[in-house]
Amino acid sequence: MAADKDIEKQVEELLAKMMLSEKIGQMVQINGFKGKIPDELRQKLREGKIGSMLNEIVPETSLELQRITREESRLGIPLIMGRDVIHGYRTIFPIPLAQAATWEPSLAQAAARVAAKEAAHAGFHWTFAPMMDITHDPRWGRIAEGFGEDSYLGSLFAAAMVRGFQGDNLSSPDTIAACAKHYVGYGAAEGGRDYNTAYIPENLLHDVYLPPFKAALEAGVASVMSAFNEINGVPATGNVHTIREILKERWKFDGFVVSDWNSTAEMISHGYCEDMKDVAKKSITAGIDMEMQSTAYSDYLEELVTQKVVPEELIDDAVKRILRIKFKLGLFEKPSVYSAKLPEKPDEESLALAKEIATKSIVLLKNENKLLPLLKELKSIAVIGPMADDPYEVLGTWNRDGKIEDTVTPLAAVRDMVGDNTEINYIAGLPYSRSKDTSEFAKAIKLAKKSEVVLFFAGEESILSGEAHSRAFLNLPGAQDVLITEIAKTGTPIVLIVLAGRPLCIGDIIEKVDAILYAWHPGTMCGPAIADLIFGIESPSGKLPVTFPKTEGQIPIYYNHKNSGRPPEGKSLTMIDDIPLRAYQSSLGDTSRYLDIGFEPLYPFGYGLSYTQFEYSNLRLAEDKIKVSDAIKVFVDVTNTGDMEADEVVQLYIRDLVASLTRPVKELKGFKRIRLKPNETRKINFELSASNLGFHTNEGNYIVEAGKFNLWVGGDSNAGLMTQFEIVE
Ligand code: GLC
């Protein structure tokens, strides 16, 4: 974030006037009281002992809190009001994992722009987003909140969301400060169990988990939130190496770092701090500038400084960072710049954007015999499933301020889409996703029998993903697969639409349905997006931002894995039943795969079908040998060989064949979403700087080595044309 000379001068001048207790007050964030202002809070505001509040959801109260702080305290330093605006404020956009499935960062930027306007009008100055934790584990419930398994894709989305929230000018009334979270390595929690231990070697920390945060910093992110997990024995919230050395010293971050909720105090439970006084000392030493909710700073920092255990310079640095953002937000000049008038309801433009993003995020996984798109002239359609007409669950995790009356459900949208001559036979079949109540099954089966096609809306309630909601089994919850199996016996073709916050292991039911649309949790405009795809107004174009395992036993499973010394060869079989009795020990081939499930995923990273077909041809390089200072120019022709205009996401992967540290078998290094008419061919080009083809050493240094590379261009991480090039000294 470029330093503004005037602001720096104002920060220094204000800091010089502050007493120690007022400085520490700026480092304290507390939760709102849902519209109430207890006397104790009023008094603390007057004494300058609070610098920020989160979740004050009553705009008028937010304004009154600001007035007290501005007019009744000695220095009148305004509060910064925060809120989790993760994928929309009033207009709820698809969950971030779904937004990543569009492979179009500009859409995430546009969504964040809308969210910023709506949240600012409700009196919030700061969102705790974007969440950019890379993860290889769909058991982890927070996979829903991030951008999936790839650091390159995740970095582009993280930067785009920061730009969307913050706009070009933080002080304008419809922009809010963003927050890069959770710093760092939270998605590496062992076992996919939230808050769990993370072991991350330094080279992997720099190659996989840090890059999205670096991208967010380069996009000017105003704040960073420390994570709950520990990294190699040191909690992320007390981690001098990651916060002070990398973020603040090496990257020169000049915004401020807020702890996650109570994550400072949790260092006692981690076994890293003795008591809250030790928490205060280790948090400020690591570089936590503001403490969210817990009270180590307000209770002990002043004493630690007075006793010379903590140098006041650390307090001054923290306070300058906080004041800098408050000045950039314009809170001093116009404390009520945020008008605190709630939007009556989402405007049409916002809803149209929400629909566009949802439409582009949905991934077509199967389309047997081109069942989709359906004809609108069908005589009868059965709409079944617990997610078919639920306006709440499709909003997904971390929906805080979206209203269910805004949601257009799939059932409503299908009814809107078809004419009066189509009979819509609706039954939920199950009251909610976890239900095992089979009492409606007979009726559902009957409706399926009398219909020409079944649209089955399955998935996860929103509570089953998100924070603290890891799952050990990733099947469809409840009795959904039982009902699908029973309906499949009727012989009526089934379109399965899955609405979930993570990849699910749906391998057991794939053969029982004819088509599958994976719609994630699509938000307010869930129904219209799905209906447009089902009836062919638009072709599906989403691509998976995360690998789908066949079963939990394959996890962690991700496309950019290492080759190992005994990579699995050919197509592995689920061969455990084929093993001859008393087979000779090494007769089965000694390679890295599971005897009972093979090694391929259910669906690979980058995968997604279309109603048309795309053909890749004529992959060529301008030169096949380049120096480190050069760039590789790549060209490929893509043709729409089908009969429908549609989008394709052209993806470019490389593999560094030999290096001083082993490199992944594939690395995404470029992608472009293009739209082609039937029979249209377009020449697509990429320019790949050799400087972007390096990796980090175990000392955390970035290097680019000479050597041979494979290069692929195709429609997913498994497909495509291949060529080779070399980086030469
Ligand atoms: C939560 C989450 C964090 C969120 C914060 C405030 O525990 O970990 O992502 O922003 O608390 O709600």
XYZ file of C-alpha atoms and ligand atoms in Angstrom:
741
model
C 0.000 0.000 0.000
C 1.740 3.197 -1.152
C 2.605 5.491 1.793
C 0.754 8.832 1.523
C 2.980 11.613 2.898
C 0.079 13.572 4.366
C -1.261 10.515 6.094
C 2.161 9.576 7.485
C 2.488 13.087 8.889
C -0.981 12.909 10.455
C -0.198 9.499 11.938
C 3.045 10.680 13.497
C 1.455 13.855 14.866
C -1.438 11.967 16.413
C 0.781 9.262 17.878
C 2.871 11.924 19.567
C -0.183 13.148 21.462
C -1.308 9.708 22.653
C -0.893 8.364 26.169
C 0.199 4.719 26.485
C -3.305 3.657 27.567
C -4.787 5.344 24.480
C -2.236 3.668 22.223
C -3.127 0.276 23.652
C -6.815 1.150 23.267
C -6.332 1.262 19.508
C -5.079 -2.345 19.648
C -8.269 -3.632 21.256
C -11.211 -5.016 19.252
C -14.430 -6.193 20.935
C -17.638 -7.733 19.699
C -20.772 -5.619 19.283
C -23.783 -5.818 21.589
C -26.469 -6.168 18.885
C -27.593 -2.551 19.105
C -27.090 -2.011 22.842
C -24.489 0.332 24.369
C -23.824 -0.796 27.968
C -22.525 1.946 30.285
C -19.187 0.152 30.649
C -18.745 0.256 26.872
C -19.662 3.927 26.751
C -17.072 4.653 29.433
C -14.338 2.661 27.677
C -15.013 4.558 24.454
C -14.702 7.855 26.310
C -11.372 6.684 27.763
C -10.089 5.706 24.307
C -9.738 2.061 25.368
C -11.323 0.503 22.266
C -10.065 0.908 18.706
C -12.410 -1.389 16.845
C -15.635 -3.358 17.094
C -16.953 -6.233 15.046
C -20.490 -7.408 14.361
C -22.359 -4.289 15.474
C -25.293 -5.070 13.216
C -27.526 -2.084 14.054
C -26.425 0.804 11.812
C -27.855 3.501 14.058
C -25.935 2.049 17.003
C -22.804 1.937 14.895
C -23.188 5.663 14.223
C -23.824 6.403 17.934
C -20.748 4.432 18.984
C -18.755 6.464 16.493
C -20.245 9.721 17.809
C -19.319 8.897 21.390
C -15.797 7.998 20.342
C -15.324 11.073 18.201
C -16.976 13.640 20.449
C -16.573 12.361 24.012
C -13.051 10.947 24.056
C -9.891 13.042 24.499
C -8.463 12.521 21.008
C -11.611 11.499 19.111
C -9.956 8.646 17.227
C -12.750 6.880 15.284
C -13.572 3.198 15.629
C -13.070 0.844 12.681
C -16.132 -1.391 12.436
C -15.586 -4.924 11.081
C -17.814 -7.711 9.757
C -17.431 -11.078 8.017
C -18.528 -10.158 4.521
C -17.153 -13.328 2.973
C -19.218 -13.822 -0.187
C -21.727 -10.995 -0.090
C -23.480 -8.786 2.428
C -27.165 -8.595 1.413
C -26.707 -10.068 -2.095
C -25.205 -13.485 -1.355
C -22.826 -14.654 -4.073
C -21.642 -18.243 -4.516
C -19.246 -19.419 -1.819
C -15.624 -18.515 -2.643
C -14.819 -22.120 -3.654
C -17.581 -21.800 -6.254
C -16.305 -18.408 -7.374
C -12.927 -20.064 -7.968
C -14.718 -22.622 -10.174
C -15.473 -19.806 -12.628
C -11.720 -19.369 -13.248
C -12.589 -15.716 -13.830
C -11.082 -13.559 -11.038
C -12.706 -10.422 -12.447
C -16.082 -11.844 -11.390
C -14.886 -12.247 -7.803
C -13.661 -8.665 -7.932
C -17.058 -7.461 -9.141
C -18.831 -9.449 -6.408
C -16.572 -7.977 -3.739
C -17.303 -4.509 -5.135
C -21.050 -5.062 -4.647
C -20.483 -6.526 -1.185
C -18.370 -3.522 -0.185
C -21.077 -1.067 -1.244
C -23.785 -2.936 0.639
C -21.686 -3.412 3.784
C -20.472 0.211 3.760
C -24.053 1.417 3.580
C -24.738 -0.675 6.676
C -21.963 1.127 8.562
C -19.057 -1.321 8.196
C -15.544 -0.125 7.284
C -13.720 -3.454 7.173
C -14.413 -7.024 6.105
C -12.561 -10.113 7.327
C -12.094 -11.345 3.780
C -10.809 -12.676 1.421
C -9.955 -16.007 2.985
C -7.121 -17.481 0.923
C -6.080 -20.661 2.714
C -4.889 -23.272 0.219
C -5.925 -26.790 1.208
C -5.555 -30.343 -0.077
C -8.230 -31.728 2.211
C -11.993 -31.611 1.497
C -12.694 -32.989 4.969
C -11.780 -29.479 6.178
C -15.024 -27.519 6.381
C -13.344 -24.218 5.558
C -12.447 -25.416 2.058
C -15.761 -23.742 1.241
C -14.399 -20.293 2.115
C -11.218 -20.381 0.080
C -10.207 -20.843 -3.554
C -9.263 -24.531 -3.514
C -5.978 -26.389 -3.881
C -3.897 -24.333 -6.250
C -1.752 -21.424 -5.167
C -1.613 -19.744 -8.603
C -5.416 -19.777 -9.020
C -5.882 -18.819 -5.371
C -3.476 -15.885 -5.653
C -5.315 -14.387 -8.600
C -8.666 -14.656 -6.789
C -7.262 -13.274 -3.545
C -5.868 -10.191 -5.273
C -9.065 -9.698 -7.262
C -11.241 -9.755 -4.144
C -8.956 -7.290 -2.369
C -9.281 -4.922 -5.313
C -13.041 -5.388 -5.286
C -13.466 -4.600 -1.588
C -10.976 -1.716 -1.474
C -11.588 -0.142 -4.869
C -9.217 2.577 -6.023
C -9.763 4.788 -3.008
C -10.279 3.462 0.504
C -11.784 6.752 1.651
C -14.694 6.638 -0.762
C -18.050 5.798 0.867
C -18.512 2.505 -0.940
C -15.165 0.857 -0.343
C -14.091 -1.070 2.729
C -10.782 -2.371 4.031
C -10.062 -6.003 3.180
C -8.313 -8.590 5.337
C -6.103 -11.405 4.020
C -6.760 -14.469 6.161
C -5.845 -16.758 7.844
C -2.159 -16.106 7.987
C -0.767 -18.746 7.528
C -1.026 -22.468 6.744
C -4.500 -22.923 8.254
C -5.592 -25.165 5.370
C -2.767 -27.596 6.093
C -4.484 -28.753 9.328
C -3.615 -32.396 9.852
C -6.485 -34.740 8.990
C -8.528 -31.866 7.660
C -9.656 -31.315 11.222
C -10.203 -27.603 11.814
C -7.781 -25.759 14.124
C -5.436 -28.800 14.046
C -1.659 -28.897 13.866
C 0.096 -28.000 10.619
C 3.589 -29.157 9.720
C 4.840 -27.163 6.730
C 8.454 -27.264 5.543
C 9.831 -23.827 4.671
C 9.970 -24.479 0.913
C 6.314 -25.595 0.883
C 5.298 -22.627 3.045
C 6.749 -20.321 0.388
C 5.653 -22.321 -2.664
C 2.074 -23.149 -1.617
C 0.673 -21.285 1.417
C 2.264 -17.817 1.315
C 1.787 -16.806 -2.354
C -1.915 -15.804 -2.055
C -0.989 -13.515 0.845
C 1.862 -12.008 -1.179
C -0.608 -11.408 -4.019
C -3.055 -9.783 -1.591
C -0.286 -7.507 -0.299
C 0.655 -6.549 -3.855
C -3.005 -5.677 -4.387
C -2.767 -3.330 -1.401
C -4.657 -5.273 1.262
C -5.158 -3.121 4.347
C -5.028 -5.878 6.974
C -4.051 -9.478 7.617
C -5.597 -11.884 10.117
C -3.466 -14.416 11.965
C -4.606 -18.034 12.011
C -5.614 -20.440 14.806
C -3.262 -23.262 13.822
C 0.310 -23.802 14.850
C 3.042 -24.096 12.242
C 5.781 -26.585 13.126
C 5.273 -26.058 16.846
C 4.759 -22.281 16.894
C 1.194 -20.893 16.783
C 0.570 -18.724 13.711
C -0.636 -15.954 16.052
C 2.628 -15.901 17.958
C 4.896 -16.568 15.019
C 7.768 -14.082 14.756
C 9.089 -15.776 11.604
C 5.920 -15.585 9.543
C 4.503 -12.291 10.818
C 7.415 -10.074 11.725
C 10.187 -11.515 9.571
C 8.341 -12.460 6.378
C 5.184 -10.305 6.313
C 6.471 -7.099 7.872
C 10.215 -7.083 7.267
C 10.732 -9.016 4.026
C 7.469 -8.046 2.317
C 7.305 -4.576 3.927
C 3.590 -4.874 4.743
C 2.447 -1.516 6.160
C -1.128 -2.373 7.067
C -2.021 -4.018 10.361
C -2.351 -7.578 11.638
C -5.415 -8.562 13.649
C -5.542 -11.823 15.578
C -8.349 -14.229 14.854
C -11.101 -14.443 17.486
C -9.389 -15.319 20.785
C -6.446 -16.858 18.885
C -4.004 -14.965 21.130
C -5.470 -16.461 24.318
C -5.564 -19.897 22.664
C -1.772 -19.956 22.723
C -2.205 -21.063 26.345
C -4.132 -24.104 25.161
C -1.509 -24.668 22.454
C 1.016 -24.945 25.273
C 2.979 -22.005 23.943
C 2.026 -19.380 26.551
C 1.922 -19.703 30.308
C -0.829 -17.172 31.032
C -2.496 -14.095 29.559
C 0.438 -11.869 30.420
C 2.694 -14.228 28.445
C 0.069 -14.170 25.663
C 0.277 -10.372 25.465
C 4.063 -10.459 25.367
C 4.372 -13.173 22.701
C 1.576 -11.710 20.558
C 3.022 -8.206 20.358
C 6.533 -9.600 19.897
C 5.313 -11.660 16.926
C 3.598 -8.624 15.408
C -0.099 -8.875 16.282
C -1.205 -5.240 16.095
C -4.828 -5.679 17.181
C -6.328 -8.329 19.432
C -9.786 -9.610 18.460
C -12.121 -10.271 21.415
C -9.675 -11.695 24.007
C -8.234 -9.208 26.531
C -4.503 -9.894 26.889
C -3.649 -6.490 25.435
C -6.152 -4.454 27.453
C -5.230 -6.336 30.649
C -1.425 -6.633 30.437
C 0.252 -4.592 27.699
C 0.528 -1.379 29.724
C 2.175 -3.238 32.618
C 4.582 -5.032 30.235
C 5.662 -1.716 28.728
C 5.968 -0.014 32.097
C 8.087 -2.924 33.335
C 10.231 -2.571 30.163
C 9.485 -6.164 29.194
C 7.931 -4.941 25.944
C 9.530 -1.932 24.242
C 7.056 0.891 23.606
C 8.391 0.998 20.040
C 6.436 -2.180 19.321
C 3.255 -0.507 20.562
C 4.006 2.591 18.483
C 4.526 0.488 15.348
C 1.229 -1.322 15.886
C -0.707 1.877 16.531
C 0.778 3.621 13.500
C -0.346 0.740 11.316
C -3.903 0.942 12.674
C -4.081 4.752 12.455
C -2.723 4.626 8.895
C -5.678 2.497 7.775
C -8.176 4.639 9.684
C -6.809 7.751 7.940
C -6.867 5.998 4.541
C -10.499 5.042 5.167
C -11.306 8.699 5.725
C -12.764 7.952 9.161
C -11.251 11.070 10.725
C -12.693 13.500 8.221
C -16.018 11.776 7.639
C -16.711 9.339 10.486
C -20.175 8.745 9.144
C -18.873 8.454 5.592
C -20.504 5.080 5.814
C -24.082 6.124 5.619
C -25.475 3.372 7.823
C -28.624 2.970 5.781
C -29.300 -0.648 5.008
C -30.118 -1.525 1.400
C -33.885 -2.146 1.082
C -33.102 -5.220 -0.972
C -30.479 -6.305 -3.488
C -30.630 -4.237 -6.662
C -31.266 -5.878 -10.030
C -27.682 -5.314 -11.190
C -26.291 -7.101 -8.130
C -28.686 -10.001 -8.610
C -27.745 -10.256 -12.277
C -24.079 -10.465 -11.308
C -24.872 -13.077 -8.655
C -26.646 -15.124 -11.294
C -23.781 -14.782 -13.794
C -21.224 -15.939 -11.239
C -23.387 -18.849 -10.109
C -23.982 -19.901 -13.718
C -20.256 -19.846 -14.525
C -19.318 -21.624 -11.286
C -21.453 -24.731 -11.843
C -19.502 -27.727 -13.142
C -20.993 -30.336 -15.482
C -19.487 -33.640 -14.297
C -21.545 -36.067 -16.374
C -24.011 -35.858 -19.268
C -24.827 -39.391 -20.446
C -26.407 -39.502 -23.898
C -26.584 -35.714 -23.843
C -29.616 -35.802 -21.561
C -28.919 -32.123 -20.886
C -30.003 -29.552 -21.866
C -33.672 -30.443 -21.379
C -36.336 -29.301 -23.769
C -38.735 -26.789 -22.270
C -41.527 -28.645 -24.030
C -41.284 -31.661 -21.725
C -44.687 -32.820 -20.539
C -43.663 -33.593 -16.969
C -40.659 -33.000 -14.757
C -40.201 -34.372 -11.229
C -38.338 -32.012 -8.926
C -37.120 -33.938 -5.883
C -34.612 -33.535 -3.073
C -34.017 -31.653 0.197
C -32.149 -28.842 -1.567
C -34.762 -28.209 -4.260
C -36.755 -25.546 -2.477
C -34.679 -24.476 0.516
C -33.940 -20.734 0.398
C -31.516 -20.827 3.338
C -29.171 -23.781 2.822
C -28.145 -22.750 -0.695
C -26.723 -19.487 0.680
C -23.816 -21.457 2.084
C -21.527 -20.987 5.062
C -20.688 -17.528 6.462
C -23.916 -16.003 5.256
C -24.361 -13.313 7.919
C -26.663 -10.681 6.424
C -28.321 -12.298 3.412
C -32.086 -12.650 3.678
C -33.813 -15.885 2.678
C -36.689 -13.973 1.121
C -34.255 -12.826 -1.568
C -33.333 -16.383 -2.589
C -34.770 -17.800 -5.818
C -34.826 -21.540 -5.215
C -34.285 -24.168 -7.940
C -37.950 -25.227 -7.760
C -39.138 -21.642 -8.243
C -36.757 -21.111 -11.135
C -37.742 -24.352 -12.887
C -41.388 -23.386 -12.565
C -40.570 -19.963 -14.059
C -38.630 -21.526 -16.878
C -41.128 -24.027 -18.256
C -44.435 -23.192 -19.815
C -47.857 -24.033 -18.409
C -47.957 -27.201 -20.449
C -45.219 -28.815 -18.368
C -46.349 -30.573 -15.215
C -43.928 -29.968 -12.346
C -44.153 -32.807 -9.814
C -42.384 -31.594 -6.679
C -41.630 -33.428 -3.470
C -38.679 -32.875 -1.132
C -38.488 -36.593 -0.394
C -36.338 -35.733 2.611
C -36.958 -32.704 4.861
C -33.245 -31.790 5.084
C -29.932 -33.160 3.848
C -29.106 -35.232 6.956
C -32.576 -36.708 7.289
C -33.042 -40.486 7.287
C -36.833 -40.200 7.269
C -37.983 -42.397 4.387
C -41.702 -41.739 4.871
C -41.937 -39.690 1.646
C -39.963 -42.128 -0.479
C -42.989 -43.966 -1.887
C -44.561 -40.695 -3.024
C -41.275 -39.532 -4.535
C -40.891 -42.775 -6.459
C -44.439 -42.470 -7.716
C -43.804 -38.947 -8.984
C -40.603 -40.096 -10.669
C -42.461 -42.891 -12.419
C -45.023 -40.513 -13.896
C -42.448 -37.946 -15.043
C -40.241 -37.828 -18.130
C -37.178 -36.715 -16.157
C -36.161 -36.250 -12.523
C -34.248 -33.213 -11.331
C -32.783 -34.363 -8.001
C -31.389 -31.571 -5.817
C -29.061 -33.163 -3.271
C -26.212 -31.892 -1.147
C -25.189 -30.563 2.241
C -26.928 -28.161 4.561
C -24.757 -25.071 4.895
C -23.929 -25.939 8.522
C -22.001 -29.025 7.334
C -19.168 -26.896 5.944
C -17.442 -23.770 7.196
C -15.610 -23.112 10.457
C -15.243 -26.029 12.890
C -17.310 -28.210 10.519
C -14.904 -30.816 9.211
C -16.401 -34.165 8.151
C -14.694 -37.561 8.239
C -17.111 -39.084 5.712
C -17.789 -37.147 2.532
C -20.809 -39.009 1.213
C -24.132 -37.310 0.638
C -25.488 -36.940 4.171
C -28.615 -38.733 5.422
C -30.581 -41.049 3.145
C -30.171 -39.031 -0.066
C -28.235 -41.748 -1.902
C -30.836 -44.332 -0.807
C -33.593 -42.203 -2.318
C -31.582 -41.632 -5.504
C -31.015 -45.383 -5.795
C -34.746 -46.075 -5.375
C -35.671 -43.447 -7.952
C -33.086 -44.810 -10.382
C -34.982 -48.124 -10.316
C -37.964 -46.413 -11.954
C -35.918 -45.982 -15.131
C -36.814 -42.288 -15.378
C -33.616 -40.408 -16.299
C -32.119 -38.438 -13.434
C -30.292 -35.116 -13.492
C -28.440 -34.862 -10.173
C -27.687 -31.332 -8.987
C -25.355 -31.269 -5.958
C -25.415 -28.224 -3.680
C -22.538 -28.538 -1.196
C -19.723 -26.594 0.404
C -16.949 -29.001 -0.581
C -16.163 -31.923 -2.913
C -18.281 -34.938 -1.934
C -17.488 -38.606 -2.556
C -20.404 -39.314 -4.881
C -18.753 -42.234 -6.703
C -21.406 -44.680 -5.530
C -24.246 -42.875 -7.247
C -22.599 -41.664 -10.451
C -23.705 -44.797 -12.347
C -27.270 -44.361 -11.085
C -27.803 -40.939 -12.613
C -27.564 -39.704 -16.190
C -26.227 -36.194 -15.635
C -24.530 -34.349 -12.788
C -24.248 -30.602 -12.216
C -22.072 -29.628 -9.249
C -23.465 -26.300 -8.078
C -21.680 -25.786 -4.724
C -23.688 -23.323 -2.559
C -24.619 -20.764 -5.221
C -26.243 -18.058 -3.087
C -29.236 -15.809 -3.694
C -29.577 -16.536 -7.422
C -29.127 -20.278 -7.082
C -32.288 -21.253 -8.940
C -32.086 -19.079 -12.054
C -28.461 -20.082 -12.636
C -29.249 -23.797 -12.405
C -32.387 -23.472 -14.533
C -30.522 -21.625 -17.277
C -28.067 -24.517 -17.464
C -30.643 -27.309 -17.238
C -32.666 -25.837 -20.100
C -29.703 -24.799 -22.218
C -30.014 -21.028 -22.060
C -26.323 -21.282 -21.259
C -23.848 -24.164 -21.369
C -22.071 -25.188 -18.172
C -18.503 -23.840 -18.119
C -17.268 -24.229 -14.533
C -13.989 -26.061 -13.891
C -13.046 -27.761 -10.610
C -10.731 -25.657 -8.403
C -10.191 -28.727 -6.263
C -9.646 -32.433 -6.887
C -12.579 -34.766 -6.126
C -11.469 -37.949 -4.323
C -13.183 -41.282 -4.979
C -13.119 -41.867 -1.264
C -11.835 -40.234 1.919
C -9.069 -42.823 1.999
C -7.339 -41.100 -0.906
C -7.029 -37.771 0.951
C -4.779 -35.781 0.680
C -5.183 -35.918 -3.077
C -4.321 -33.025 -5.379
C -3.180 -32.574 -8.939
C 0.174 -30.911 -8.279
C 1.586 -33.827 -6.316
C 5.112 -35.210 -6.550
C 5.959 -38.162 -8.811
C 7.665 -40.360 -6.175
C 10.190 -43.042 -7.135
C 7.425 -45.483 -8.062
C 4.641 -43.511 -9.698
C 1.473 -45.449 -10.479
C 1.486 -46.602 -14.099
C -1.357 -46.855 -16.540
C -4.889 -46.934 -15.366
C -5.058 -48.455 -11.922
C -7.816 -50.917 -11.252
C -9.895 -51.318 -8.148
C -8.185 -54.652 -8.184
C -8.481 -55.952 -4.668
C -11.136 -58.460 -5.769
C -9.042 -59.578 -8.732
C -6.031 -60.518 -6.676
C -5.463 -64.275 -7.124
C -5.459 -66.303 -3.915
C -1.998 -66.548 -2.398
C -0.691 -64.267 -5.130
C 3.085 -63.952 -5.054
C 4.018 -60.902 -2.942
C 5.326 -58.636 -5.695
C 3.196 -59.985 -8.505
C 0.862 -57.004 -8.358
C 3.453 -54.442 -9.385
C 5.179 -52.259 -6.797
C 3.890 -48.782 -7.529
C 2.273 -46.037 -5.475
C -1.458 -46.749 -5.522
C -4.193 -48.299 -3.390
C -5.065 -51.927 -4.065
C -8.747 -51.223 -3.479
C -9.367 -47.868 -5.133
C -6.438 -47.160 -7.468
C -4.856 -43.728 -7.553
C -6.914 -41.586 -9.920
C -9.304 -39.094 -8.343
C -13.010 -39.203 -9.051
C -12.603 -35.971 -11.026
C -9.347 -34.070 -11.574
C -8.507 -30.454 -10.850
C -9.589 -28.206 -13.730
C -12.230 -30.675 -14.952
C -15.615 -29.625 -16.285
C -17.729 -30.658 -19.277
C -19.714 -28.500 -21.679
C -22.769 -28.976 -23.895
C -20.408 -28.555 -26.796
C -16.936 -30.011 -27.449
C -13.624 -28.187 -27.731
C -10.684 -29.416 -29.768
C -7.101 -28.321 -29.096
C -4.628 -28.326 -31.952
C -1.414 -26.848 -33.242
C 0.355 -26.292 -29.892
C 3.578 -24.476 -30.669
C 6.242 -22.369 -28.985
C 7.931 -19.310 -30.451
C 11.200 -20.777 -29.196
C 11.965 -23.901 -27.180
C 15.076 -22.648 -25.414
C 15.002 -19.524 -23.220
C 17.214 -17.806 -20.675
C 15.982 -17.092 -17.147
C 15.425 -13.473 -18.152
C 13.251 -14.485 -21.122
C 9.669 -15.623 -21.599
C 8.182 -18.558 -23.429
C 5.546 -17.622 -25.993
C 2.928 -20.361 -26.321
C 0.268 -20.658 -29.033
C -2.577 -23.117 -29.400
C -5.699 -23.324 -31.542
C -9.002 -24.083 -29.843
C -12.071 -25.048 -31.881
C -15.676 -25.391 -30.828
C -16.549 -28.567 -32.699
C -20.076 -28.815 -31.294
C -23.336 -27.069 -32.081
C -23.646 -24.640 -29.171
C -21.845 -21.393 -28.355
C -20.070 -21.818 -25.020
C -17.185 -20.811 -22.790
C -14.057 -22.910 -22.327
C -11.320 -22.388 -19.740
C -8.047 -23.035 -21.548
C -5.457 -24.157 -19.000
C -1.660 -24.191 -19.209
C 0.449 -26.487 -17.026
C 4.173 -27.130 -16.795
C 6.428 -29.683 -15.173
C 10.024 -29.000 -14.189
C 11.488 -32.406 -14.991
C 14.682 -32.287 -12.911
C 15.526 -29.840 -10.095
C 17.530 -29.586 -6.888
C 14.252 -30.191 -5.047
C 11.683 -32.492 -6.634
C 8.942 -30.612 -8.408
C 5.208 -31.395 -8.868
C 4.094 -33.487 -11.843
C 2.004 -30.521 -12.985
C 1.803 -26.828 -12.082
C -0.902 -24.469 -13.344
C 0.814 -21.422 -14.834
C -1.887 -19.830 -16.945
C -5.540 -19.969 -17.952
C -7.983 -18.070 -20.118
C -11.769 -18.267 -20.224
C -12.822 -17.861 -23.871
C -16.175 -17.989 -25.665
C -16.454 -19.732 -29.044
C -19.323 -20.064 -31.478
C -19.946 -23.423 -33.146
C -17.100 -24.245 -35.594
C -15.152 -21.166 -34.477
C -11.396 -21.616 -34.039
C -9.353 -19.146 -32.039
C -5.593 -18.868 -31.653
C -4.845 -18.550 -27.948
C -1.505 -17.326 -26.717
C 0.253 -17.321 -23.364
C 3.499 -15.666 -22.364
C 5.323 -17.471 -19.569
C 8.229 -15.675 -17.883
C 10.985 -18.091 -16.948
C 11.210 -16.155 -13.678
C 7.784 -17.570 -12.763
C 8.968 -21.154 -13.196
C 11.097 -21.353 -10.088
C 10.582 -22.589 -6.546
C 11.751 -21.952 -3.006
C 14.603 -23.669 -1.216
C 14.388 -24.952 2.337
C 15.901 -21.631 3.364
C 12.905 -19.868 1.795
C 14.918 -18.418 -1.104
C 13.355 -18.315 -4.570
C 15.431 -19.819 -7.373
C 14.968 -20.611 -11.069
C 17.073 -23.464 -12.384
C 18.063 -24.338 -15.922
C 16.593 -27.540 -17.261
C 13.906 -29.199 -19.340
C 10.187 -28.637 -18.854
C 7.047 -30.289 -20.151
C 4.227 -27.957 -21.088
C 0.564 -28.867 -21.555
C -2.428 -26.872 -22.760
C -5.901 -28.336 -22.394
C -9.319 -28.256 -20.779
C -8.301 -29.805 -17.454
C -5.199 -30.932 -15.534
C -5.263 -34.396 -17.135
C -6.027 -33.508 -20.720
C -4.393 -31.566 -23.470
C -1.517 -31.325 -25.895
C 2.066 -31.495 -24.697
C 5.359 -30.020 -25.802
C 8.736 -29.332 -24.224
C 11.061 -26.394 -23.706
C 14.307 -25.725 -21.863
C 15.637 -22.966 -19.677
C 19.309 -22.569 -20.482
C 22.050 -20.829 -18.511
C -13.796 -16.615 13.257
C -13.026 -16.965 12.004
C -12.566 -15.765 11.208
C -13.582 -14.641 11.375
C -13.536 -14.199 12.826
C -14.564 -13.091 13.117
O -13.459 -17.501 14.286
O -11.924 -17.852 12.107
O -12.413 -16.184 9.854
O -13.266 -13.565 10.512
O -13.757 -15.278 13.730
O -15.853 -13.589 12.977
